[in-house]
Coordinates of C-alpha atoms in Angstrom, one line a residue:
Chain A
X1 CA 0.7 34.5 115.5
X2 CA 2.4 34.0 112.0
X3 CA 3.9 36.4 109.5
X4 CA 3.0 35.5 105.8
X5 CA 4.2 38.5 104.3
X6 CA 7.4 41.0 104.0
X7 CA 5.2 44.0 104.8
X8 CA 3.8 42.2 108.1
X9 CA 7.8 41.6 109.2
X10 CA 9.0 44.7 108.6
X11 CA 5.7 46.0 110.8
X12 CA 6.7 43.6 113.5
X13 CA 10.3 44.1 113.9
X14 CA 9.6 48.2 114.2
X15 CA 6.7 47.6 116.4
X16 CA 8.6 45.0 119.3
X17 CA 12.2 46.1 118.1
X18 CA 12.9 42.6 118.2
X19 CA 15.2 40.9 115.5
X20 CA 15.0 39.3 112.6
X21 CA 16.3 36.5 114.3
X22 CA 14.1 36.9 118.1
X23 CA 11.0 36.6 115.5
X24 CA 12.3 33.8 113.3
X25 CA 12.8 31.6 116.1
X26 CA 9.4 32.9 118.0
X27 CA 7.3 31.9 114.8
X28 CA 9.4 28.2 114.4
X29 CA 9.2 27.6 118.1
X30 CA 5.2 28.3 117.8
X31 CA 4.7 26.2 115.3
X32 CA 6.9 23.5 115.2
X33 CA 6.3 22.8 119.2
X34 CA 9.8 22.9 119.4
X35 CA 12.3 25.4 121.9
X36 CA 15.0 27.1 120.5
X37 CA 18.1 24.8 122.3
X38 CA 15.9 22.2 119.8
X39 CA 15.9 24.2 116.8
X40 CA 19.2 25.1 117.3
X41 CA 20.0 21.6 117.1
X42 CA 18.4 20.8 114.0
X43 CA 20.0 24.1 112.8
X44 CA 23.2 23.1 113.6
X45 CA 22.8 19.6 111.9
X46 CA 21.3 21.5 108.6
X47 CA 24.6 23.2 108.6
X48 CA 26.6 20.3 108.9
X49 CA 24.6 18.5 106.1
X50 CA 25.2 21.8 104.2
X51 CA 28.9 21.1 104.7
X52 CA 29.2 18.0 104.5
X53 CA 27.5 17.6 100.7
X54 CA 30.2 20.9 99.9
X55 CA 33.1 18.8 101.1
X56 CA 32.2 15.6 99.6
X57 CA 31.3 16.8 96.1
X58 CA 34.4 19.4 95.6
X59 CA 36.4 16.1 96.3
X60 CA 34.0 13.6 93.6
X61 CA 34.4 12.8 90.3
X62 CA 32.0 10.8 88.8
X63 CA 29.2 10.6 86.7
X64 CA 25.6 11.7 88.2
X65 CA 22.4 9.7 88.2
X66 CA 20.9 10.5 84.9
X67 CA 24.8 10.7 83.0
X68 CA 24.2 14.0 82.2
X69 CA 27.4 15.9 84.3
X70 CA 29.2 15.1 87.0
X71 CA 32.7 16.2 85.8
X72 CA 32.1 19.9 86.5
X73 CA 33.1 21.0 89.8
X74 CA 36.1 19.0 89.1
X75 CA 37.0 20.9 86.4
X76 CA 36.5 24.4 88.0
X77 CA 38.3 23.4 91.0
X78 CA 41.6 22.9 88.8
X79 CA 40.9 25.7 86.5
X80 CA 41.3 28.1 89.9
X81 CA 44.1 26.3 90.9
X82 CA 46.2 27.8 88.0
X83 CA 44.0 30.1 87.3
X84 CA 42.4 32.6 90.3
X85 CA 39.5 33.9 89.5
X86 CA 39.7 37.8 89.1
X87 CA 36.7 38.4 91.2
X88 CA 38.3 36.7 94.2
X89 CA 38.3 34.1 96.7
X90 CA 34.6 34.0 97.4
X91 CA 33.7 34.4 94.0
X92 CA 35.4 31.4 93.8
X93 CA 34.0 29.6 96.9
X94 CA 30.4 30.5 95.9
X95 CA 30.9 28.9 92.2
X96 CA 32.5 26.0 93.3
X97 CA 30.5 25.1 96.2
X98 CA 27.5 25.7 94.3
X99 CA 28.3 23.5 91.6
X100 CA 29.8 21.0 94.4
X101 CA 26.5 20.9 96.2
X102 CA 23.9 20.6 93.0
X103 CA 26.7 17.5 91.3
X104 CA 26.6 16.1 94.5
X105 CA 22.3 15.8 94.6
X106 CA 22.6 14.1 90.9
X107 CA 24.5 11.9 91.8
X108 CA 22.6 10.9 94.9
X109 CA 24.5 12.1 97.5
X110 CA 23.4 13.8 100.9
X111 CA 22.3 17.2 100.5
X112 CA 20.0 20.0 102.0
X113 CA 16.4 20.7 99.6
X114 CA 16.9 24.1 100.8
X115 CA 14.1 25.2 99.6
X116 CA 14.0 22.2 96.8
X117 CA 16.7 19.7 95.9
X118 CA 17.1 20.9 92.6
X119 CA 17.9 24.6 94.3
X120 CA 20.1 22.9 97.0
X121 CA 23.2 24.3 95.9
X122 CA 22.5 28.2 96.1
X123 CA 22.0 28.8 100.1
X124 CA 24.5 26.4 101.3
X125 CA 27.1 28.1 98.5
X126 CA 26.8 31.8 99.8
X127 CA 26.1 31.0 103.9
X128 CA 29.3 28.3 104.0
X129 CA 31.8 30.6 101.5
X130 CA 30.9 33.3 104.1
X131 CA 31.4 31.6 107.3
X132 CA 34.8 30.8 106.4
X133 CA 36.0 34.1 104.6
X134 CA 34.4 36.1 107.2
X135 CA 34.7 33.9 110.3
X136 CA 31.2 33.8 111.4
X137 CA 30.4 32.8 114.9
X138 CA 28.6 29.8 115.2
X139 CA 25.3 31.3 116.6
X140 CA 25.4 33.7 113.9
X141 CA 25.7 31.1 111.8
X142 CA 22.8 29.4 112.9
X143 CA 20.7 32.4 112.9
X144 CA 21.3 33.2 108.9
X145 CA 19.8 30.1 108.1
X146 CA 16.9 30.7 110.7
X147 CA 16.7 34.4 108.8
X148 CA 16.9 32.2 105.0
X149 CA 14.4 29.6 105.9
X150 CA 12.0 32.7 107.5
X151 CA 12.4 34.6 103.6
X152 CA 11.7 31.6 102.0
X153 CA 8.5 30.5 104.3
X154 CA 7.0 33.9 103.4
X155 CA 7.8 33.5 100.0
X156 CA 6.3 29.4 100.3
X157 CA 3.0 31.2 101.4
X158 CA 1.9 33.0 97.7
X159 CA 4.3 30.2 95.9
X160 CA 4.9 26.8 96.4
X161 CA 8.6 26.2 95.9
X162 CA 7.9 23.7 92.9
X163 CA 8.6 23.7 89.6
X164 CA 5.6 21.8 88.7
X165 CA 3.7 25.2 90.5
X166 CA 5.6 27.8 89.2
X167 CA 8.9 26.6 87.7
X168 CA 12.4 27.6 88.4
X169 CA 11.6 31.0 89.5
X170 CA 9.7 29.2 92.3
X171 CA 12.7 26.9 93.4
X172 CA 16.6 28.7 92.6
X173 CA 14.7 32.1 92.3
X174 CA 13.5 31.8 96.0
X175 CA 16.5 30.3 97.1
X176 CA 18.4 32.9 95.7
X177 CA 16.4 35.6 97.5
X178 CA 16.5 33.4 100.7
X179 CA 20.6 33.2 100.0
X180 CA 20.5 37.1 99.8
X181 CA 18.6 38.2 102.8
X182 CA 20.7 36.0 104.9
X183 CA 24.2 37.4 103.8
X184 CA 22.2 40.7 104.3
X185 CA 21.8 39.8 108.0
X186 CA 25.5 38.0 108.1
X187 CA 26.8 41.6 107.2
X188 CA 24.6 43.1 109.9
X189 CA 22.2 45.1 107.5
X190 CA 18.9 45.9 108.4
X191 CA 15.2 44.9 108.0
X192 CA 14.7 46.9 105.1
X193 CA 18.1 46.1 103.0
X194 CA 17.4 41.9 104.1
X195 CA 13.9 42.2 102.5
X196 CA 15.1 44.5 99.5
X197 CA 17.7 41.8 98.6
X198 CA 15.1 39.4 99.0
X199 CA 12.6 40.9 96.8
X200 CA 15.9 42.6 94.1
X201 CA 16.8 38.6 93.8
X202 CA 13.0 37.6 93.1
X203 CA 12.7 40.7 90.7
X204 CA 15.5 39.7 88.4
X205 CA 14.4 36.0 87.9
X206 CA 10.9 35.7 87.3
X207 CA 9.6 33.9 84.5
X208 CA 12.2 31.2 84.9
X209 CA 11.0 28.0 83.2
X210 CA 11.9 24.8 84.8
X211 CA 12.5 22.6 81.2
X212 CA 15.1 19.9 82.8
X213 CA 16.2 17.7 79.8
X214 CA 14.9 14.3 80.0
X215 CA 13.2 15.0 83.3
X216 CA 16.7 14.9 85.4
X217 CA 17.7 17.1 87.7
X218 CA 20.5 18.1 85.8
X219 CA 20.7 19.8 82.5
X220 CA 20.1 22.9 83.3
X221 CA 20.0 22.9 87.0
X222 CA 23.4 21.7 87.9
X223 CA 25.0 25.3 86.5
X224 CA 21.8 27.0 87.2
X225 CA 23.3 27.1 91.0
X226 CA 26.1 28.8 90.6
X227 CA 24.1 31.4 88.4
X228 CA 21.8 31.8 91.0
X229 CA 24.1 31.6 94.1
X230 CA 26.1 34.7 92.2
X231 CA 22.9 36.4 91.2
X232 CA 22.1 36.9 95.4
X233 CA 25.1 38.1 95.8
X234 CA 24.0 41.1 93.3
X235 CA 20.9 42.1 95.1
X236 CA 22.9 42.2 98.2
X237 CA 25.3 44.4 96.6
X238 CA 22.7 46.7 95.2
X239 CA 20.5 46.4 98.2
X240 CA 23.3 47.1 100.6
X241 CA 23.9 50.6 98.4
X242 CA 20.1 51.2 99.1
X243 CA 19.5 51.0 95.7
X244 CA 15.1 50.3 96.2
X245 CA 12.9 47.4 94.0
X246 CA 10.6 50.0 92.7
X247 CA 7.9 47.1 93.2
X248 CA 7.8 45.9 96.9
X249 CA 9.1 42.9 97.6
X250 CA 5.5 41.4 98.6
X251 CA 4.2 42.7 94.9
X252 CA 7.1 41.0 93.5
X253 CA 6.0 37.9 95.2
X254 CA 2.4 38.8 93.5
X255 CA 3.9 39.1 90.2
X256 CA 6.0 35.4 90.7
X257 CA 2.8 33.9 91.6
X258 CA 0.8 35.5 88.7
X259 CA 3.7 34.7 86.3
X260 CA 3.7 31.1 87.6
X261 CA 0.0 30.5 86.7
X262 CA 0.5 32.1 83.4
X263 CA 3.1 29.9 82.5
X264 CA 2.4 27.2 79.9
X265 CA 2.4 24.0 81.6
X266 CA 4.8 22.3 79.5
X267 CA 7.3 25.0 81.0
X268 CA 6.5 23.3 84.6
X269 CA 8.7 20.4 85.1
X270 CA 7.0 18.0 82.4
X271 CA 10.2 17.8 80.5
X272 CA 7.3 19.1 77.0
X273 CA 9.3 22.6 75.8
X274 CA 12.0 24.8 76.1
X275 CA 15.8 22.9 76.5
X276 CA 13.9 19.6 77.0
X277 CA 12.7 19.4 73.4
X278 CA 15.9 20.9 72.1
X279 CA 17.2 19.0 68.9
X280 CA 19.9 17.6 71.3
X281 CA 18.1 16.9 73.8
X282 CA 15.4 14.8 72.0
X283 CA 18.6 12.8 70.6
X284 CA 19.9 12.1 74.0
X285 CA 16.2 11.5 75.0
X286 CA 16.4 8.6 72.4
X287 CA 19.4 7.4 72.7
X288 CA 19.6 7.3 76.4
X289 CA 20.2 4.3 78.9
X290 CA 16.3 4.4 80.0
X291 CA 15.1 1.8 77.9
X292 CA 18.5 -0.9 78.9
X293 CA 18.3 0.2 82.5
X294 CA 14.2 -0.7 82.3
X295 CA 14.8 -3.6 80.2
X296 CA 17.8 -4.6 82.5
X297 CA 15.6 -4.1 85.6
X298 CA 12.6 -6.6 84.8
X299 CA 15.3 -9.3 83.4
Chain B
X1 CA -4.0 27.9 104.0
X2 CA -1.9 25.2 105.9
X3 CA 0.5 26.7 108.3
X4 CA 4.1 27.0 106.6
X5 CA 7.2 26.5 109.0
X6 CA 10.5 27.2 108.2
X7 CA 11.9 23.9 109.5
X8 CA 10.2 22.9 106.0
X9 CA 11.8 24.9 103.8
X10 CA 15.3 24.4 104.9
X11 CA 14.9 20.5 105.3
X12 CA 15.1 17.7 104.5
X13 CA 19.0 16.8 104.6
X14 CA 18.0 13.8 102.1
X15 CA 19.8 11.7 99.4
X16 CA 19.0 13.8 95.9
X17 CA 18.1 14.3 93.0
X18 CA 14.8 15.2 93.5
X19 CA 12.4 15.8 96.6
X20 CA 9.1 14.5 95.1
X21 CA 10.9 11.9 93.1
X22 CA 13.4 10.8 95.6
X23 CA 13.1 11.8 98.8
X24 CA 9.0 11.3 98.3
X25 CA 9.6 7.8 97.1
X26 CA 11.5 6.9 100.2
X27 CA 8.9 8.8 102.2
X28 CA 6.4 6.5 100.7
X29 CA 7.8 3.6 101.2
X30 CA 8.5 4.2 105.0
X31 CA 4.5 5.5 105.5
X32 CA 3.8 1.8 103.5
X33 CA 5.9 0.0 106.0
X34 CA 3.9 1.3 108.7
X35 CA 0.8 0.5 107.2
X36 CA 1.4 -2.7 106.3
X37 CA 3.1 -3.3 109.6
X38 CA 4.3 -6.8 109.3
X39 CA 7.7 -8.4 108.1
X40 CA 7.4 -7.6 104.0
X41 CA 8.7 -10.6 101.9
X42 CA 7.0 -10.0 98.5
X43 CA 5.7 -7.2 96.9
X44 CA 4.4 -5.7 93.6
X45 CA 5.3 -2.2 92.8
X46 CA 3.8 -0.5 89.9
X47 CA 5.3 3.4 89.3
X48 CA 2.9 5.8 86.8
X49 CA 3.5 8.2 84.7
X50 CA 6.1 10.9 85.7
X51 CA 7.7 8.2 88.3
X52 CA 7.3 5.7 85.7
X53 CA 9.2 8.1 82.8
X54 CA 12.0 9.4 84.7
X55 CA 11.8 7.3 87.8
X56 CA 15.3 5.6 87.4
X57 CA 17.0 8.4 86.7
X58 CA 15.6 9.7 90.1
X59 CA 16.6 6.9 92.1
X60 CA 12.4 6.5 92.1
X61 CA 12.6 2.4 92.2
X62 CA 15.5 2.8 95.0
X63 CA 13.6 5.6 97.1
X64 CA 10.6 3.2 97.1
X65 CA 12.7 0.4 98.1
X66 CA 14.8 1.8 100.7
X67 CA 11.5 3.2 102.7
X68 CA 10.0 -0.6 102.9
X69 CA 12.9 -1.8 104.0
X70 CA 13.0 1.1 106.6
X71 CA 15.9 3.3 105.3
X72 CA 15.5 7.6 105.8
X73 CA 15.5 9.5 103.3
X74 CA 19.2 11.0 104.0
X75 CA 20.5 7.3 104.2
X76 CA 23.2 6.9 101.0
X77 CA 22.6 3.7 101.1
X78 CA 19.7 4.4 98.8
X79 CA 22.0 4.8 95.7
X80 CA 23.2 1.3 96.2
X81 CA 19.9 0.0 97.5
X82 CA 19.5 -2.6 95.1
X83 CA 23.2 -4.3 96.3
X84 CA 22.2 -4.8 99.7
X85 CA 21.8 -8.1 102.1
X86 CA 18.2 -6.4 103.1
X87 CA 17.1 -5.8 99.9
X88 CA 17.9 -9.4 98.5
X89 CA 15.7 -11.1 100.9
X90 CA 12.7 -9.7 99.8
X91 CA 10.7 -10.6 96.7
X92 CA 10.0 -7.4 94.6
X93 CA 8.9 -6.7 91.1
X94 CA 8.8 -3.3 90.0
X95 CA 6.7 -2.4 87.1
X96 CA 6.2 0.6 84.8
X97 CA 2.7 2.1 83.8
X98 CA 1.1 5.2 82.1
X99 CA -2.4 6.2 83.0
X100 CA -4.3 8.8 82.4
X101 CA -6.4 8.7 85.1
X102 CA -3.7 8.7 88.1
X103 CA -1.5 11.4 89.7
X104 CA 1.5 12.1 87.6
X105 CA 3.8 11.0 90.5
X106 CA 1.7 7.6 92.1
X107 CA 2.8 3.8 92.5
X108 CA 0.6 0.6 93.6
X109 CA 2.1 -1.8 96.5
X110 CA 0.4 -4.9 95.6
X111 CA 0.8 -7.4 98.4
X112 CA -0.2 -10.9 98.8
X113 CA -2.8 -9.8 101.5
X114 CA -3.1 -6.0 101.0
X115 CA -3.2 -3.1 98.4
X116 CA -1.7 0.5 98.9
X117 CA -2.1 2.9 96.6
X118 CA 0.1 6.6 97.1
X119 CA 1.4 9.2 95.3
X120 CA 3.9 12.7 95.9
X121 CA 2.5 15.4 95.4
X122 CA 5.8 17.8 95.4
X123 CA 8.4 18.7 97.6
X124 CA 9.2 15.6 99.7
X125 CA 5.3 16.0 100.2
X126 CA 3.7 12.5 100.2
X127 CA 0.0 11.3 100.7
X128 CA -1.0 7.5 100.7
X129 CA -4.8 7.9 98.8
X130 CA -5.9 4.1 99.5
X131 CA -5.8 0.6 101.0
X132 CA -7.7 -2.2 99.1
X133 CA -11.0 -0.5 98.4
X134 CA -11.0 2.5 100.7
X135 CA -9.9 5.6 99.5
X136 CA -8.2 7.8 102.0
X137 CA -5.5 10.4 103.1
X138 CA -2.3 9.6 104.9
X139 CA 0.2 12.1 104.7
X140 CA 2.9 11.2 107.5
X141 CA 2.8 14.3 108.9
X142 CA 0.6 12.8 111.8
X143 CA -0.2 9.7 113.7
X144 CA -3.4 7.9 112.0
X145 CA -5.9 5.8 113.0
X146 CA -7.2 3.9 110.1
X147 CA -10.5 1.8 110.9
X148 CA -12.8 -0.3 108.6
X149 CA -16.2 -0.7 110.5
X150 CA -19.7 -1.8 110.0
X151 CA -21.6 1.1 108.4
X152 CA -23.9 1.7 111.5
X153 CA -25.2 5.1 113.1
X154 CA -23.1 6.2 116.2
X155 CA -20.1 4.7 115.4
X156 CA -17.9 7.6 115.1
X157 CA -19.1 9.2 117.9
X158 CA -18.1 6.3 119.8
X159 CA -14.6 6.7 118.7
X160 CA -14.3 10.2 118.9
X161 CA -15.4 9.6 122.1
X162 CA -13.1 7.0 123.6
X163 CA -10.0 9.6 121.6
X164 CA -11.1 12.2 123.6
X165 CA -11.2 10.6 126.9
X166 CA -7.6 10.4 126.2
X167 CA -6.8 14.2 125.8
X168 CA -6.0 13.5 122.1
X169 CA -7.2 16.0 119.7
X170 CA -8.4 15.1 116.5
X171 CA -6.9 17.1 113.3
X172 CA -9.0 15.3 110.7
X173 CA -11.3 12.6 109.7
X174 CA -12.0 10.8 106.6
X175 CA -14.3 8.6 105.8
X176 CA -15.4 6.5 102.5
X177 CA -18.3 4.0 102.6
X178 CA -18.4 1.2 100.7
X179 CA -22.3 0.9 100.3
X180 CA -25.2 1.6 103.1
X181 CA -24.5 -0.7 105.8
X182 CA -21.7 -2.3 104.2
X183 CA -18.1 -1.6 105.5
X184 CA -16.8 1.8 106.2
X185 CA -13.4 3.1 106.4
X186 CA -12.3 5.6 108.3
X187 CA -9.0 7.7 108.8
X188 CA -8.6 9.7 112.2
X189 CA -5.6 12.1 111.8
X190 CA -4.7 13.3 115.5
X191 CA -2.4 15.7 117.3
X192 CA -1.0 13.0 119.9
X193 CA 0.1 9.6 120.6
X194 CA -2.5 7.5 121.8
X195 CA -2.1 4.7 124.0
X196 CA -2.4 1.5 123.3
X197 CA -5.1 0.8 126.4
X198 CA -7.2 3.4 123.9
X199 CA -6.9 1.3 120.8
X200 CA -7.8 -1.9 122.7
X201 CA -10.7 0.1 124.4
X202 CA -11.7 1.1 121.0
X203 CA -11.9 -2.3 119.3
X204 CA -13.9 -3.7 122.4
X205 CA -16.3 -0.9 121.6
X206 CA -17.2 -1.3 118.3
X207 CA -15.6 -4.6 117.1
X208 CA -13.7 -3.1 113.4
X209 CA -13.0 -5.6 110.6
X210 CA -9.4 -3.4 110.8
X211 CA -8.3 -1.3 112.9
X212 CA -4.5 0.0 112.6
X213 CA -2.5 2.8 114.5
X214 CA 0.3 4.2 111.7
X215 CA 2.8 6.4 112.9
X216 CA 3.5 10.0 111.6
X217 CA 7.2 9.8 109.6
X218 CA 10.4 11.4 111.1
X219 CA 11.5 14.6 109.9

């Protein structure tokens, strides 16, 4: 058995009054061969990865792969110092650890492609600020990212996380909704809110271009985390008020997947419109290290 | 519709920036080790297109390094790749091409004695598409059996056969011919491990011109 769509999970869990979780773990343990003491394991190490790439980028300061950023965490981390955000600590948290997480893949460090690398910074940035401001178990832990991944397998099924298939809606717009549904289930709310976050996240961000500047995961991904990690933590607001996506969340799926195909190839990762043939960004194109660092390479 | 699991969406823990570009190239590299299955001392790498273009800034030449020299894709030595004792004993040129005609994301391992063609097709996603003439499919996900035989009737039966006899189901075959009676190569995808009794059983059988066992990656 398999679920591919919201409607069949919200069927499933009425139908067994099992949980979110019990049916996560069924569907992984069926087919990934695994048993759940395994996938806890590799849960538990996902976590830790997610950590671990938090921890080590709030602390960096240095320039990332394509010298495009690097410098920005930094400087957020010393603005709160002085400066605490009016929104609070989490608010905080989730901007920071986004930002920490997405610095920390450009400049080749260890991180989680949760769904994609480019998106890694949004799920780890909600799930980890919450642990620690709300002190989470650790199985509960555990079964948020079970209840993310599960979101963002359903989502995988109409579109491929990709920006090349669908652009960014496809990578930090699933993540996002994947980030929302699991602080849905953190805060103990329902089927219905989980997948009304889900699809509220989705909703917002479709049509989101993925035009990286000179190809690099950077410019605009890097910020784009934090943006996104903030933007799930909207739907779960509004979802957690019931406030209903008129569309259903599968439909909204539909719609990503139908706005994906219509959108101009050059808009898909090819680096051919949008920021990447910005003015600037055709300077910095030019004047970029590419051709020294080939030229250097086949010295 | 392939099965999704959600193991793949949260994973890999991986060395960024980018899962085709990176963590693909590493990928690629490993699956290449495997095939080629000996100590590698020189090799020819040629990246196209897309990994050609923004390749360095992706840590593309690294990834590819790092697999061949048998580093995961979460390893952060892959960022200083280039530095290392492993990676100055082996004789490597790395090349840049555009071509129309290839996958936006492919490279060429040229070695003395072998050719390996591969490419990533998104999301940490890789598939090695041929060795020397043969085209094929390799994606890592499972343990291959990669044959070249004599082009003669019965053949694959015979192997299926002898697979079978060892409880090993088969997930997929592919084969390309290089003319009628000429050689044949042929890429068994299965569910298990075989044993190494089968493969020996197998080349007493039909006597291949190659016959190589390549081992799905690691998650």
């Amino acid at each position: 058995m398999d679920i591919k769509t919201f409607q069949e999970l919200k069927q499933t869990i009425k139908q067994t009054n099992k949980s979110i979780v019990q049916i996560a773990f069924e569907l992984e343990e069926n087919s990934s061969n695994l048993n759940k003491n395994e996938l806890k394991k590799i849960a538990k190490k996902t976590l830790k990865a997610m950590k671990e790439a938090i921890y080590t980028g709030l602390s960096a300061k240095s320039e990332t792969n394509g010298k495009m950023g690097g410098f920005d965490c930094n400087k957020q981390v010393e603005f709160y110092k002085n400066h605490p955000s009016v929104f609070g600590r989490l608010f905080e948290k989730i901007i920071c650890y986004a930002l920490a997480t997405s610095e920390e893949n450009a400049r080749m460090g260890r991180i989680v492609a949760c769904p994609t690398a480019g998106a890694c910074g949004i799920v780890p940035s909600i799930l980890i600020s919450c642990f620690e401001e709300f002190d989470i178990d650790k199985e509960k832990q555990i079964n948020s990212l079970l209840v993310a991944g599960l979101i963002g397998k359903i989502i995988a099924y109409k579109v491929k996380p990709a920006g090349a298939t669908a652009g960014c809606q496809a990578e930090c717009g699933t993540a996002s909704a994947m980030a929302a549904g699991a602080m849905a289930y953190l805060f103990d709310y329902d089927i219905d809110i989980i997948i009304n976050a889900a699809a509220l996240a989705i909703k917002n961000i479709l049509g989101l271009t993925c035009d990286p500047v000179r190809g690099f995961v950077e410019v605009p991904c890097i910020k784009r985390n934090p943006f996104l990690a903030i933007h799930a933590a909207v739907a779960l607001e509004l979802a957690s008020a019931k406030i209903e996506s008129v569309i259903p969340a599968d439909e909204v799926i539909d719609a990503m997947e139908q706005t994906g195909a219509l959108m101009s190839a050059d808009l898909k990762e090819n680096s051919k419109a949008g920021l990447a043939k910005t003015k600037t960004a055709i300077i910095m194109d030019k004047s970029c290290f590419t051709k020294k660092y080939y030229s250097e390479l086949n010295d | 519709m392939n099965e999704i699991s959600i193991l793949d969406i949260i994973s890999p823990i991986m060395v960024g920036p980018s899962s085709s570009h990176t963590a693909g190239a590493v990928r690629i590299g490993l699956l290449v080790r495997n095939i080629y299955n000996k100590k590698i001392k020189k090799v020819k790498i040629i990246l196209y297109n897309s990994y050609a273009k923004t390749g360095p800034g992706h840590g593309t030449d690294k990834g590819i390094i790092a697999g061949l020299l048998g580093f995961n894709v979460d390893d952060t030595i892959i960022k200083d790749i280039f530095n290392t004792p492993e990676a100055s004993k082996l004789e490597y040129i790395i090349d840049w091409e555009e071509s129309f005609t290839r996958h936006p994301n492919s490279v060429d391992f040229i070695f003395d004695d072998m050719t390996i063609s591969a490419k990533s097709v998104g999301g940490g996603e890789i598939e090695v598409d041929r060795i020397n003439d043969f085209s094929l499919s390799i994606n890592g996900k499972y343990n291959v059996l990669v044959l070249v035989v004599k082009d003669k009737p019965s053949t694959l039966a015979r192997i299926a056969d002898i697979i079978q006899k060892n409880d090993i189901n088969i997930a997929s075959i592919n084969c390309d011919r290089y003319a009628r009676g000429k050689n044949t190569s042929c890429c068994i995808a299965l569910d298990g491990d075989i044993k190494n009794s089968a493969i020996e059983e197998i080349k007493k059988e039909i006597n291949p011109c190659l016959i190589r066992y390549i081992n799905k990656l690691g998650q």
